[in-house]
Amino acid sequence: MYCLSCGKKITKNSKFCKYCGSPQRKQKTSFFKVFLITGILFLILIAVLIIYINFEEKEANRQKLNWELVLPTSSITPTETPVKVKNDVSVNKIVSDTGKDNEPWGVAKQVDEHTWTMKVGSDPVMATRDEILSALNEYRSKNGSQKLTVDSQLTAYAQTRADYFAANGLDGHKGFNDFLDNQDGFKKLGFNWLGENASYGYKLNGVHLIEWVYGGDDPHDKNQLDTRWDHVGIGIRGTSTCIIFGTGKM
């Protein structure tokens, strides 16, 4: 240690300087050092709390965005002669009778929490998976959303859903919810956030399916334009389609 008066080096814990005789008091720890150490510990505590809160929010915000479409008519175009058409899936009878059906063309109508209907015409050929993807990404780009990347796991699952719809009709997303909630679906598909758009009975090209059918009501349209999505899988079976959206890839 050094003398507080003359500055010369003296024996540690000396009470008096042997050179100048000045009394020596115990040198206290700098207030600045105490403040600095306390501040560092406080910042570490805040960082730990932020990490914990983000983890809790991530677990709480796993989402299943569920919207579904069902077709009230598969008529090609309005005609003067009333026509009744039965779909190729036996559980649904799709009737178009221009003499009795007063529903407007191209207007989405909500049936229940997840189900909407729309009266539209049909195209000569059903869209392919690539055509739907191209139409979806083009539509998203026009509306300020990023393009989606195809994921093989989402595609495989979307195809199982489309196959189910073709055989059984739409299920109000019960199968989708059960897969996520009870079959470890998030882990199996490899995403933290998943959503589903599904339709049945629309024989349409990609642009018409995306912009007319899925774009025809606010919930479906918001789901397919949601900027949080970055991956997609598309399944088709007959006129049944399923689009599975995902983000937060594990």
PDB file of C-alpha atoms in Angstrom:
ATOM      1  CA  MET A   1       0.000   0.000   0.000  1.00  0.00           C
ATOM      2  CA  TYR A   2       1.006   3.651  -0.361  1.00  0.00           C
ATOM      3  CA  CYS A   3       0.947   6.526   2.089  1.00  0.00           C
ATOM      4  CA  LEU A   4      -2.121   8.712   1.704  1.00  0.00           C
ATOM      5  CA  SER A   5      -0.019  11.827   2.376  1.00  0.00           C
ATOM      6  CA  CYS A   6       3.441  11.406   0.839  1.00  0.00           C
ATOM      7  CA  GLY A   7       2.653   8.581  -1.565  1.00  0.00           C
ATOM      8  CA  LYS A   8       5.552   6.388  -0.616  1.00  0.00           C
ATOM      9  CA  LYS A   9       5.158   2.615  -0.430  1.00  0.00           C
ATOM     10  CA  ILE A  10       4.637   1.355   3.094  1.00  0.00           C
ATOM     11  CA  THR A  11       3.854  -1.957   4.774  1.00  0.00           C
ATOM     12  CA  LYS A  12       0.341  -3.239   4.241  1.00  0.00           C
ATOM     13  CA  ASN A  13      -2.137  -2.373   7.049  1.00  0.00           C
ATOM     14  CA  SER A  14       0.302   0.201   8.564  1.00  0.00           C
ATOM     15  CA  LYS A  15      -1.410   2.664  10.877  1.00  0.00           C
ATOM     16  CA  PHE A  16       1.253   5.364  10.380  1.00  0.00           C
ATOM     17  CA  CYS A  17       3.669   6.219   7.537  1.00  0.00           C
ATOM     18  CA  LYS A  18       7.236   5.504   8.557  1.00  0.00           C
ATOM     19  CA  TYR A  19       8.425   8.308   6.313  1.00  0.00           C
ATOM     20  CA  CYS A  20       6.148  11.210   7.155  1.00  0.00           C
ATOM     21  CA  GLY A  21       4.302   9.920  10.213  1.00  0.00           C
ATOM     22  CA  SER A  22       0.857  10.554   8.767  1.00  0.00           C
ATOM     23  CA  PRO A  23      -1.925   8.293  10.100  1.00  0.00           C
ATOM     24  CA  GLN A  24      -3.342   5.841   7.605  1.00  0.00           C
ATOM     25  CA  ARG A  25      -7.022   4.919   7.306  1.00  0.00           C
ATOM     26  CA  LYS A  26      -8.383   1.730   5.679  1.00  0.00           C
ATOM     27  CA  GLN A  27      -8.835   2.239   1.959  1.00  0.00           C
ATOM     28  CA  LYS A  28     -12.438   1.506   1.052  1.00  0.00           C
ATOM     29  CA  THR A  29     -13.732  -0.087  -2.117  1.00  0.00           C
ATOM     30  CA  SER A  30     -14.612   2.468  -4.758  1.00  0.00           C
ATOM     31  CA  PHE A  31     -18.342   3.305  -4.988  1.00  0.00           C
ATOM     32  CA  PHE A  32     -17.989   3.150  -8.749  1.00  0.00           C
ATOM     33  CA  LYS A  33     -16.815  -0.471  -8.598  1.00  0.00           C
ATOM     34  CA  VAL A  34     -19.762  -1.441  -6.401  1.00  0.00           C
ATOM     35  CA  PHE A  35     -22.184   0.316  -8.758  1.00  0.00           C
ATOM     36  CA  LEU A  36     -20.627  -1.364 -11.816  1.00  0.00           C
ATOM     37  CA  ILE A  37     -20.813  -4.865 -10.317  1.00  0.00           C
ATOM     38  CA  THR A  38     -24.427  -4.316  -9.203  1.00  0.00           C
ATOM     39  CA  GLY A  39     -25.375  -3.075 -12.683  1.00  0.00           C
ATOM     40  CA  ILE A  40     -23.831  -6.103 -14.379  1.00  0.00           C
ATOM     41  CA  LEU A  41     -25.705  -8.504 -12.087  1.00  0.00           C
ATOM     42  CA  PHE A  42     -28.954  -6.633 -12.760  1.00  0.00           C
ATOM     43  CA  LEU A  43     -28.474  -6.866 -16.549  1.00  0.00           C
ATOM     44  CA  ILE A  44     -27.793 -10.600 -16.284  1.00  0.00           C
ATOM     45  CA  LEU A  45     -31.042 -11.051 -14.324  1.00  0.00           C
ATOM     46  CA  ILE A  46     -33.024  -9.081 -16.943  1.00  0.00           C
ATOM     47  CA  ALA A  47     -31.544 -11.199 -19.776  1.00  0.00           C
ATOM     48  CA  VAL A  48     -32.528 -14.432 -18.014  1.00  0.00           C
ATOM     49  CA  LEU A  49     -36.078 -13.164 -17.510  1.00  0.00           C
ATOM     50  CA  ILE A  50     -36.389 -12.164 -21.196  1.00  0.00           C
ATOM     51  CA  ILE A  51     -35.210 -15.613 -22.345  1.00  0.00           C
ATOM     52  CA  TYR A  52     -37.703 -17.304 -20.016  1.00  0.00           C
ATOM     53  CA  ILE A  53     -40.623 -15.097 -21.132  1.00  0.00           C
ATOM     54  CA  ASN A  54     -39.842 -15.704 -24.844  1.00  0.00           C
ATOM     55  CA  PHE A  55     -39.757 -19.450 -24.234  1.00  0.00           C
ATOM     56  CA  GLU A  56     -43.136 -19.368 -22.479  1.00  0.00           C
ATOM     57  CA  GLU A  57     -44.696 -17.290 -25.267  1.00  0.00           C
ATOM     58  CA  LYS A  58     -43.339 -19.658 -27.900  1.00  0.00           C
ATOM     59  CA  GLU A  59     -44.966 -22.619 -26.192  1.00  0.00           C
ATOM     60  CA  ALA A  60     -48.225 -20.766 -25.607  1.00  0.00           C
ATOM     61  CA  ASN A  61     -48.529 -19.487 -29.160  1.00  0.00           C
ATOM     62  CA  ARG A  62     -48.460 -22.751 -31.047  1.00  0.00           C
ATOM     63  CA  GLN A  63     -51.349 -22.126 -33.327  1.00  0.00           C
ATOM     64  CA  LYS A  64     -53.775 -24.094 -35.370  1.00  0.00           C
ATOM     65  CA  LEU A  65     -55.399 -21.729 -37.814  1.00  0.00           C
ATOM     66  CA  ASN A  66     -58.385 -23.638 -39.051  1.00  0.00           C
ATOM     67  CA  TRP A  67     -60.632 -22.630 -41.903  1.00  0.00           C
ATOM     68  CA  GLU A  68     -62.583 -24.774 -44.273  1.00  0.00           C
ATOM     69  CA  LEU A  69     -64.682 -24.450 -47.396  1.00  0.00           C
ATOM     70  CA  VAL A  70     -67.577 -26.603 -48.578  1.00  0.00           C
ATOM     71  CA  LEU A  71     -69.248 -26.303 -51.977  1.00  0.00           C
ATOM     72  CA  PRO A  72     -72.975 -25.789 -52.313  1.00  0.00           C
ATOM     73  CA  THR A  73     -72.875 -26.198 -56.087  1.00  0.00           C
ATOM     74  CA  SER A  74     -70.625 -27.584 -58.804  1.00  0.00           C
ATOM     75  CA  SER A  75     -72.632 -26.241 -61.716  1.00  0.00           C
ATOM     76  CA  ILE A  76     -70.485 -25.225 -64.680  1.00  0.00           C
ATOM     77  CA  THR A  77     -72.343 -22.026 -65.553  1.00  0.00           C
ATOM     78  CA  PRO A  78     -75.810 -20.582 -64.976  1.00  0.00           C
ATOM     79  CA  THR A  79     -78.280 -21.973 -67.497  1.00  0.00           C
ATOM     80  CA  GLU A  80     -81.946 -21.437 -68.236  1.00  0.00           C
ATOM     81  CA  THR A  81     -82.614 -25.122 -67.642  1.00  0.00           C
ATOM     82  CA  PRO A  82     -82.443 -26.197 -63.957  1.00  0.00           C
ATOM     83  CA  VAL A  83     -79.763 -28.848 -63.494  1.00  0.00           C
ATOM     84  CA  LYS A  84     -79.140 -31.139 -60.509  1.00  0.00           C
ATOM     85  CA  VAL A  85     -75.611 -32.440 -60.088  1.00  0.00           C
ATOM     86  CA  LYS A  86     -74.485 -35.165 -57.651  1.00  0.00           C
ATOM     87  CA  ASN A  87     -70.839 -35.043 -56.591  1.00  0.00           C
ATOM     88  CA  ASP A  88     -68.561 -38.031 -56.917  1.00  0.00           C
ATOM     89  CA  VAL A  89     -68.407 -38.309 -53.101  1.00  0.00           C
ATOM     90  CA  SER A  90     -71.491 -40.063 -51.826  1.00  0.00           C
ATOM     91  CA  VAL A  91     -71.739 -38.280 -48.479  1.00  0.00           C
ATOM     92  CA  ASN A  92     -72.523 -34.928 -50.117  1.00  0.00           C
ATOM     93  CA  LYS A  93     -75.215 -34.210 -52.665  1.00  0.00           C
ATOM     94  CA  ILE A  94     -74.356 -30.993 -54.445  1.00  0.00           C
ATOM     95  CA  VAL A  95     -77.389 -29.449 -56.089  1.00  0.00           C
ATOM     96  CA  SER A  96     -77.504 -26.560 -58.534  1.00  0.00           C
ATOM     97  CA  ASP A  97     -80.990 -25.490 -59.481  1.00  0.00           C
ATOM     98  CA  THR A  98     -81.060 -22.050 -61.089  1.00  0.00           C
ATOM     99  CA  GLY A  99     -84.812 -22.092 -60.910  1.00  0.00           C
ATOM    100  CA  LYS A 100     -84.846 -22.470 -57.118  1.00  0.00           C
ATOM    101  CA  ASP A 101     -81.360 -21.450 -55.986  1.00  0.00           C
ATOM    102  CA  ASN A 102     -81.334 -17.701 -55.452  1.00  0.00           C
ATOM    103  CA  GLU A 103     -77.842 -17.542 -53.954  1.00  0.00           C
ATOM    104  CA  PRO A 104     -75.630 -14.965 -55.749  1.00  0.00           C
ATOM    105  CA  TRP A 105     -72.673 -16.187 -57.771  1.00  0.00           C
ATOM    106  CA  GLY A 106     -69.179 -15.719 -56.383  1.00  0.00           C
ATOM    107  CA  VAL A 107     -70.268 -14.548 -52.922  1.00  0.00           C
ATOM    108  CA  ALA A 108     -68.961 -16.425 -49.859  1.00  0.00           C
ATOM    109  CA  LYS A 109     -71.576 -17.258 -47.237  1.00  0.00           C
ATOM    110  CA  GLN A 110     -70.690 -18.433 -43.739  1.00  0.00           C
ATOM    111  CA  VAL A 111     -72.415 -21.629 -42.585  1.00  0.00           C
ATOM    112  CA  ASP A 112     -70.759 -22.196 -39.189  1.00  0.00           C
ATOM    113  CA  GLU A 113     -67.590 -21.330 -37.291  1.00  0.00           C
ATOM    114  CA  HIS A 114     -65.236 -22.861 -39.872  1.00  0.00           C
ATOM    115  CA  THR A 115     -67.401 -23.466 -42.938  1.00  0.00           C
ATOM    116  CA  TRP A 116     -68.181 -21.149 -45.820  1.00  0.00           C
ATOM    117  CA  THR A 117     -69.992 -21.807 -49.076  1.00  0.00           C
ATOM    118  CA  MET A 118     -69.739 -20.153 -52.461  1.00  0.00           C
ATOM    119  CA  LYS A 119     -71.629 -20.625 -55.694  1.00  0.00           C
ATOM    120  CA  VAL A 120     -69.169 -20.652 -58.600  1.00  0.00           C
ATOM    121  CA  GLY A 121     -68.797 -22.240 -62.023  1.00  0.00           C
ATOM    122  CA  SER A 122     -66.305 -24.950 -62.928  1.00  0.00           C
ATOM    123  CA  ASP A 123     -63.223 -24.964 -65.150  1.00  0.00           C
ATOM    124  CA  PRO A 124     -62.607 -27.690 -67.740  1.00  0.00           C
ATOM    125  CA  VAL A 125     -59.671 -29.194 -65.788  1.00  0.00           C
ATOM    126  CA  MET A 126     -58.817 -29.381 -62.092  1.00  0.00           C
ATOM    127  CA  ALA A 127     -55.672 -27.564 -60.993  1.00  0.00           C
ATOM    128  CA  THR A 128     -52.452 -29.447 -60.311  1.00  0.00           C
ATOM    129  CA  ARG A 129     -50.363 -29.031 -57.177  1.00  0.00           C
ATOM    130  CA  ASP A 130     -47.792 -26.904 -59.043  1.00  0.00           C
ATOM    131  CA  GLU A 131     -50.504 -24.662 -60.484  1.00  0.00           C
ATOM    132  CA  ILE A 132     -52.003 -24.049 -57.045  1.00  0.00           C
ATOM    133  CA  LEU A 133     -48.562 -23.276 -55.599  1.00  0.00           C
ATOM    134  CA  SER A 134     -47.785 -20.858 -58.434  1.00  0.00           C
ATOM    135  CA  ALA A 135     -51.152 -19.129 -58.083  1.00  0.00           C
ATOM    136  CA  LEU A 136     -50.786 -18.915 -54.296  1.00  0.00           C
ATOM    137  CA  ASN A 137     -47.300 -17.391 -54.428  1.00  0.00           C
ATOM    138  CA  GLU A 138     -48.303 -14.962 -57.161  1.00  0.00           C
ATOM    139  CA  TYR A 139     -51.350 -13.899 -55.158  1.00  0.00           C
ATOM    140  CA  ARG A 140     -49.243 -13.444 -52.024  1.00  0.00           C
ATOM    141  CA  SER A 141     -46.688 -11.363 -53.926  1.00  0.00           C
ATOM    142  CA  LYS A 142     -49.397  -9.087 -55.303  1.00  0.00           C
ATOM    143  CA  ASN A 143     -50.645  -8.526 -51.764  1.00  0.00           C
ATOM    144  CA  GLY A 144     -47.281  -7.859 -50.151  1.00  0.00           C
ATOM    145  CA  SER A 145     -46.613 -11.304 -48.639  1.00  0.00           C
ATOM    146  CA  GLN A 146     -43.456 -13.342 -49.183  1.00  0.00           C
ATOM    147  CA  LYS A 147     -43.493 -16.454 -51.361  1.00  0.00           C
ATOM    148  CA  LEU A 148     -43.800 -19.848 -49.671  1.00  0.00           C
ATOM    149  CA  THR A 149     -41.348 -22.734 -49.911  1.00  0.00           C
ATOM    150  CA  VAL A 150     -42.675 -26.248 -50.452  1.00  0.00           C
ATOM    151  CA  ASP A 151     -41.979 -28.656 -47.590  1.00  0.00           C
ATOM    152  CA  SER A 152     -42.102 -32.412 -48.179  1.00  0.00           C
ATOM    153  CA  GLN A 153     -43.529 -33.228 -44.739  1.00  0.00           C
ATOM    154  CA  LEU A 154     -46.324 -30.678 -45.084  1.00  0.00           C
ATOM    155  CA  THR A 155     -47.048 -31.926 -48.606  1.00  0.00           C
ATOM    156  CA  ALA A 156     -47.311 -35.546 -47.486  1.00  0.00           C
ATOM    157  CA  TYR A 157     -49.680 -34.635 -44.659  1.00  0.00           C
ATOM    158  CA  ALA A 158     -51.777 -32.346 -46.877  1.00  0.00           C
ATOM    159  CA  GLN A 159     -52.190 -35.245 -49.300  1.00  0.00           C
ATOM    160  CA  THR A 160     -53.515 -37.538 -46.550  1.00  0.00           C
ATOM    161  CA  ARG A 161     -56.050 -34.848 -45.670  1.00  0.00           C
ATOM    162  CA  ALA A 162     -57.151 -34.420 -49.297  1.00  0.00           C
ATOM    163  CA  ASP A 163     -57.492 -38.203 -49.630  1.00  0.00           C
ATOM    164  CA  TYR A 164     -59.676 -38.239 -46.517  1.00  0.00           C
ATOM    165  CA  PHE A 165     -61.918 -35.441 -47.831  1.00  0.00           C
ATOM    166  CA  ALA A 166     -62.368 -37.253 -51.142  1.00  0.00           C
ATOM    167  CA  ALA A 167     -63.520 -40.377 -49.329  1.00  0.00           C
ATOM    168  CA  ASN A 168     -65.426 -38.890 -46.392  1.00  0.00           C
ATOM    169  CA  GLY A 169     -66.086 -35.207 -47.005  1.00  0.00           C
ATOM    170  CA  LEU A 170     -64.812 -32.303 -44.933  1.00  0.00           C
ATOM    171  CA  ASP A 171     -64.491 -32.884 -41.194  1.00  0.00           C
ATOM    172  CA  GLY A 172     -64.544 -29.391 -39.717  1.00  0.00           C
ATOM    173  CA  HIS A 173     -60.779 -29.717 -39.062  1.00  0.00           C
ATOM    174  CA  LYS A 174     -61.350 -32.433 -36.460  1.00  0.00           C
ATOM    175  CA  GLY A 175     -58.663 -34.611 -38.009  1.00  0.00           C
ATOM    176  CA  PHE A 176     -56.225 -31.705 -38.200  1.00  0.00           C
ATOM    177  CA  ASN A 177     -56.819 -30.735 -34.567  1.00  0.00           C
ATOM    178  CA  ASP A 178     -56.575 -34.332 -33.369  1.00  0.00           C
ATOM    179  CA  PHE A 179     -53.294 -34.821 -35.234  1.00  0.00           C
ATOM    180  CA  LEU A 180     -51.766 -31.736 -33.606  1.00  0.00           C
ATOM    181  CA  ASP A 181     -53.201 -32.179 -30.120  1.00  0.00           C
ATOM    182  CA  ASN A 182     -53.099 -35.941 -29.635  1.00  0.00           C
ATOM    183  CA  GLN A 183     -50.622 -37.359 -32.161  1.00  0.00           C
ATOM    184  CA  ASP A 184     -47.611 -35.081 -31.655  1.00  0.00           C
ATOM    185  CA  GLY A 185     -48.349 -33.430 -35.000  1.00  0.00           C
ATOM    186  CA  PHE A 186     -46.148 -30.378 -34.483  1.00  0.00           C
ATOM    187  CA  LYS A 187     -43.104 -32.567 -33.933  1.00  0.00           C
ATOM    188  CA  LYS A 188     -43.969 -34.980 -36.742  1.00  0.00           C
ATOM    189  CA  LEU A 189     -44.357 -32.159 -39.269  1.00  0.00           C
ATOM    190  CA  GLY A 190     -41.432 -30.217 -37.836  1.00  0.00           C
ATOM    191  CA  PHE A 191     -43.086 -26.817 -37.322  1.00  0.00           C
ATOM    192  CA  ASN A 192     -44.150 -24.755 -34.322  1.00  0.00           C
ATOM    193  CA  TRP A 193     -47.060 -23.049 -36.113  1.00  0.00           C
ATOM    194  CA  LEU A 194     -49.438 -24.774 -38.511  1.00  0.00           C
ATOM    195  CA  GLY A 195     -52.611 -23.794 -40.349  1.00  0.00           C
ATOM    196  CA  GLU A 196     -55.026 -25.485 -42.726  1.00  0.00           C
ATOM    197  CA  ASN A 197     -57.245 -24.336 -45.593  1.00  0.00           C
ATOM    198  CA  ALA A 198     -59.437 -27.056 -47.100  1.00  0.00           C
ATOM    199  CA  SER A 199     -62.048 -27.193 -49.860  1.00  0.00           C
ATOM    200  CA  TYR A 200     -64.179 -29.783 -51.582  1.00  0.00           C
ATOM    201  CA  GLY A 201     -66.091 -29.932 -54.843  1.00  0.00           C
ATOM    202  CA  TYR A 202     -64.506 -27.040 -56.742  1.00  0.00           C
ATOM    203  CA  LYS A 203     -63.187 -28.060 -60.163  1.00  0.00           C
ATOM    204  CA  LEU A 204     -61.100 -24.966 -60.786  1.00  0.00           C
ATOM    205  CA  ASN A 205     -57.701 -23.945 -62.058  1.00  0.00           C
ATOM    206  CA  GLY A 206     -55.100 -22.663 -59.626  1.00  0.00           C
ATOM    207  CA  VAL A 207     -55.844 -18.959 -59.949  1.00  0.00           C
ATOM    208  CA  HIS A 208     -59.605 -19.418 -59.570  1.00  0.00           C
ATOM    209  CA  LEU A 209     -59.202 -21.706 -56.559  1.00  0.00           C
ATOM    210  CA  ILE A 210     -56.873 -19.302 -54.756  1.00  0.00           C
ATOM    211  CA  GLU A 211     -58.444 -15.974 -55.718  1.00  0.00           C
ATOM    212  CA  TRP A 212     -62.122 -16.951 -55.988  1.00  0.00           C
ATOM    213  CA  VAL A 213     -62.631 -19.697 -53.432  1.00  0.00           C
ATOM    214  CA  TYR A 214     -59.969 -19.183 -50.747  1.00  0.00           C
ATOM    215  CA  GLY A 215     -59.892 -15.466 -51.441  1.00  0.00           C
ATOM    216  CA  GLY A 216     -63.672 -15.178 -51.285  1.00  0.00           C
ATOM    217  CA  ASP A 217     -64.016 -14.719 -47.527  1.00  0.00           C
ATOM    218  CA  ASP A 218     -61.950 -12.836 -44.978  1.00  0.00           C
ATOM    219  CA  PRO A 219     -60.752 -15.710 -42.726  1.00  0.00           C
ATOM    220  CA  HIS A 220     -59.489 -17.931 -45.570  1.00  0.00           C
ATOM    221  CA  ASP A 221     -57.930 -14.996 -47.374  1.00  0.00           C
ATOM    222  CA  LYS A 222     -56.123 -13.780 -44.265  1.00  0.00           C
ATOM    223  CA  ASN A 223     -54.861 -17.287 -43.610  1.00  0.00           C
ATOM    224  CA  GLN A 224     -53.365 -17.734 -47.087  1.00  0.00           C
ATOM    225  CA  LEU A 225     -51.877 -14.201 -47.076  1.00  0.00           C
ATOM    226  CA  ASP A 226     -50.527 -14.347 -43.511  1.00  0.00           C
ATOM    227  CA  THR A 227     -46.931 -13.083 -43.564  1.00  0.00           C
ATOM    228  CA  ARG A 228     -45.927 -15.412 -40.725  1.00  0.00           C
ATOM    229  CA  TRP A 229     -46.133 -18.437 -43.042  1.00  0.00           C
ATOM    230  CA  ASP A 230     -42.948 -19.391 -44.885  1.00  0.00           C
ATOM    231  CA  HIS A 231     -43.589 -23.038 -45.870  1.00  0.00           C
ATOM    232  CA  VAL A 232     -46.493 -24.855 -47.467  1.00  0.00           C
ATOM    233  CA  GLY A 233     -47.713 -28.295 -48.486  1.00  0.00           C
ATOM    234  CA  ILE A 234     -50.538 -28.930 -50.974  1.00  0.00           C
ATOM    235  CA  GLY A 235     -52.652 -32.050 -51.411  1.00  0.00           C
ATOM    236  CA  ILE A 236     -55.219 -32.800 -54.147  1.00  0.00           C
ATOM    237  CA  ARG A 237     -57.589 -35.716 -54.661  1.00  0.00           C
ATOM    238  CA  GLY A 238     -60.274 -35.207 -57.265  1.00  0.00           C
ATOM    239  CA  THR A 239     -61.892 -31.877 -56.395  1.00  0.00           C
ATOM    240  CA  SER A 240     -60.707 -32.031 -52.779  1.00  0.00           C
ATOM    241  CA  THR A 241     -57.813 -29.760 -51.849  1.00  0.00           C
ATOM    242  CA  CYS A 242     -55.878 -29.189 -48.654  1.00  0.00           C
ATOM    243  CA  ILE A 243     -53.269 -26.499 -48.076  1.00  0.00           C
ATOM    244  CA  ILE A 244     -51.147 -26.826 -44.947  1.00  0.00           C
ATOM    245  CA  PHE A 245     -49.196 -23.744 -43.898  1.00  0.00           C
ATOM    246  CA  GLY A 246     -46.222 -23.813 -41.550  1.00  0.00           C
ATOM    247  CA  THR A 247     -43.647 -21.602 -39.908  1.00  0.00           C
ATOM    248  CA  GLY A 248     -41.115 -21.902 -37.107  1.00  0.00           C
ATOM    249  CA  LYS A 249     -39.375 -24.914 -38.585  1.00  0.00           C
ATOM    250  CA  MET A 250     -37.785 -27.070 -35.909  1.00  0.00           C
TER     251      MET A 250
END
